[in-house]
């Protein structure tokens, strides 16, 4: 069974931690990944070369690997350069995800997709609109993720989760992954029903500070 087929209809957990989080250390990311797999995740999404390398040694499920590196003169920071692609591929990522939005970028989408293919990896283009998805697939990406809907200047008002975007992708038979602002199991199920190949969940599972804040805010609001 190939990697994408093994993930079809399954849950992938994004195990990342912000720099301000107490979990921002490789050993914690490894623990999160192992816990996610123990709980039933069929894959993990991991940021950073050191983290991907360590997680690869700890779990056997497919890894979606990325880097997050700020670029001068560009808002694109998810696996933005060819060097980022090579470094993530070299340490064991099965799928390399990258920003494929229409923002000013250091390297064209087609070059990123071509390099991922040359390295015999699967390319996942993180997009925020239908047109970006069309362009990414035309440029050679294997599939797209709805990851960046709501995070680009022109999609800040997009619904969360962006089921409209998912439906548009499904209508055009664009292979897509549902990712971004999914907080409830029912939302994940709806994404699969629309046509997502698989679902990636991050903050709702692996960011206890964000999860705690949701409960704290709800309780504080009720107490007013």
XYZ file of C-alpha atoms in Angstrom:
224
model
C 0.000 0.000 0.000
C 1.419 3.376 -0.923
C 1.673 6.238 1.540
C -1.279 8.290 0.320
C -3.499 5.230 0.186
C -2.503 4.312 3.748
C -3.692 7.747 4.886
C -6.990 7.777 2.998
C -9.857 8.533 5.354
C -7.507 8.718 8.325
C -6.307 11.177 10.949
C -2.909 12.865 10.819
C -1.847 14.862 13.871
C 0.282 17.991 13.584
C 2.768 17.939 16.461
C 4.225 21.429 16.697
C 4.872 23.935 19.462
C 5.245 27.699 19.318
C 8.560 29.151 20.455
C 6.811 30.531 23.550
C 5.422 27.115 24.534
C 6.979 24.962 27.280
C 6.683 22.125 24.745
C 9.092 23.809 22.326
C 11.812 21.145 22.528
C 12.556 18.109 20.397
C 11.950 15.589 23.171
C 8.481 17.021 23.727
C 7.645 16.902 20.015
C 8.718 13.257 19.938
C 6.510 12.530 22.945
C 3.552 14.268 21.303
C 4.071 12.260 18.117
C 4.287 8.979 19.998
C 1.159 9.831 21.990
C -0.701 10.750 18.800
C 0.191 7.441 17.172
C -0.737 5.581 20.351
C -4.109 7.296 20.197
C -4.776 6.236 16.621
C -3.109 8.785 14.332
C -2.015 7.258 11.027
C 0.509 10.014 10.345
C 2.093 13.103 11.869
C 3.036 16.549 10.613
C 6.332 17.764 12.061
C 8.222 21.067 11.768
C 11.987 21.394 11.739
C 14.868 19.222 10.588
C 15.913 18.134 14.076
C 12.342 17.296 15.049
C 11.619 15.327 11.876
C 14.830 13.348 12.298
C 14.001 12.485 15.915
C 10.364 11.626 15.237
C 11.383 9.423 12.295
C 13.321 7.266 14.741
C 10.382 7.100 17.161
C 7.368 6.284 14.961
C 6.717 4.203 11.864
C 3.773 6.161 10.445
C 4.181 8.573 7.504
C 5.601 11.993 8.327
C 4.590 15.246 6.673
C 7.686 17.380 7.096
C 8.014 21.148 6.937
C 10.314 23.954 7.936
C 9.188 27.349 9.160
C 11.777 29.949 8.265
C 11.067 33.664 7.875
C 12.173 35.145 4.560
C 13.206 38.740 3.958
C 10.699 40.409 1.655
C 8.217 37.531 1.730
C 5.460 36.260 4.028
C 6.018 32.721 2.760
C 7.744 30.719 5.498
C 6.575 27.095 5.259
C 9.367 25.202 3.472
C 10.167 28.279 1.365
C 13.390 27.248 -0.401
C 14.936 24.308 -2.210
C 17.434 23.887 0.616
C 14.521 23.519 3.043
C 12.997 20.835 0.831
C 16.275 18.929 0.664
C 16.961 19.117 4.384
C 13.491 17.884 5.356
C 13.555 15.097 2.772
C 16.996 13.969 3.918
C 15.925 13.256 7.499
C 12.957 11.053 6.721
C 9.866 13.028 5.727
C 7.605 11.032 3.413
C 5.534 14.033 2.367
C 7.037 17.507 2.058
C 4.515 20.305 2.568
C 5.152 23.865 1.445
C 3.427 27.231 1.133
C 1.879 27.492 -2.327
C -0.055 30.717 -1.813
C 0.084 33.527 -4.346
C 2.091 35.788 -2.049
C 5.548 37.017 -3.032
C 7.830 34.025 -2.701
C 11.576 33.251 -2.894
C 11.158 30.197 -5.161
C 8.358 29.445 -7.664
C 5.886 26.723 -6.721
C 6.838 24.665 -9.780
C 10.498 24.561 -8.726
C 9.578 23.435 -5.218
C 7.273 20.693 -6.545
C 9.870 19.575 -9.068
C 12.574 19.269 -6.412
C 10.295 17.249 -4.132
C 9.564 14.885 -7.030
C 13.279 14.599 -7.831
C 13.854 13.480 -4.249
C 11.128 10.841 -4.659
C 8.888 12.419 -2.039
C 5.216 13.398 -2.132
C 4.479 17.117 -2.439
C 1.675 18.748 -0.469
C 0.919 22.349 -1.387
C -0.524 24.408 1.468
C -3.035 26.802 -0.103
C -5.714 29.279 0.940
C -7.891 29.579 -2.191
C -9.248 27.473 -5.034
C -7.152 29.326 -7.602
C -3.975 28.660 -5.625
C -4.916 24.982 -5.565
C -5.445 24.926 -9.324
C -2.082 26.552 -9.895
C -0.285 24.235 -7.470
C -1.622 21.090 -9.134
C -0.776 22.509 -12.562
C 2.737 23.183 -11.254
C 3.178 19.545 -10.278
C 2.054 19.228 -6.651
C 0.638 15.816 -5.767
C -2.108 17.213 -3.554
C -3.082 20.388 -1.723
C -3.932 21.208 1.867
C -6.443 23.820 3.016
C -3.893 24.712 5.700
C -3.577 28.419 4.987
C -7.223 29.389 4.526
C -7.788 32.190 7.010
C -4.088 32.962 7.297
C -3.476 34.996 4.144
C -4.487 38.672 3.911
C -7.152 37.874 1.326
C -8.760 35.005 3.307
C -8.898 36.439 6.823
C -12.698 36.347 6.675
C -12.887 32.748 5.459
C -15.104 30.493 7.582
C -13.470 28.139 10.057
C -13.167 25.370 9.018
C -13.358 26.384 5.360
C -15.854 23.819 4.132
C -16.694 26.041 1.156
C -13.115 25.770 -0.089
C -13.149 22.015 0.493
C -16.363 21.674 -1.496
C -14.926 23.727 -4.349
C -11.821 21.537 -4.438
C -13.935 18.384 -4.432
C -16.107 19.748 -7.250
C -13.015 20.096 -9.432
C -11.579 16.722 -8.393
C -8.505 18.362 -6.900
C -6.911 15.954 -4.408
C -6.925 17.734 -1.074
C -6.185 17.363 2.604
C -8.403 19.086 5.166
C -6.225 21.063 7.551
C -6.632 24.253 9.504
C -8.942 25.436 12.289
C -10.636 22.068 12.788
C -11.554 21.710 16.460
C -14.302 19.089 16.651
C -14.529 15.430 15.559
C -17.721 16.258 13.693
C -15.859 18.839 11.624
C -13.232 16.260 10.693
C -15.943 13.812 9.650
C -17.652 16.450 7.531
C -14.364 17.211 5.764
C -13.990 13.537 4.874
C -17.589 13.388 3.680
C -16.911 16.356 1.391
C -13.992 14.498 -0.139
C -10.791 15.149 1.795
C -8.175 12.413 1.340
C -7.357 12.685 5.045
C -7.585 15.203 7.873
C -4.756 16.950 9.710
C -5.515 18.208 13.226
C -3.046 20.285 15.211
C -3.986 22.749 17.939
C -7.117 20.867 19.024
C -4.948 17.889 19.984
C -1.362 18.974 20.606
C -1.485 22.512 21.978
C -2.627 22.324 25.604
C -2.242 26.076 26.038
C -4.748 26.715 23.243
C -7.094 24.009 24.488
C -6.925 25.409 28.016
C -7.582 28.930 26.754
C -10.784 27.813 25.034
C -12.104 26.332 28.270
C -10.886 29.257 30.378
C -12.461 31.830 28.074
C -15.775 29.969 28.014
C -15.873 29.685 31.790
C -14.837 33.302 32.273
C -17.557 34.411 29.877
C -20.198 32.425 31.739
C -19.080 33.912 35.058
C -19.582 37.505 33.947
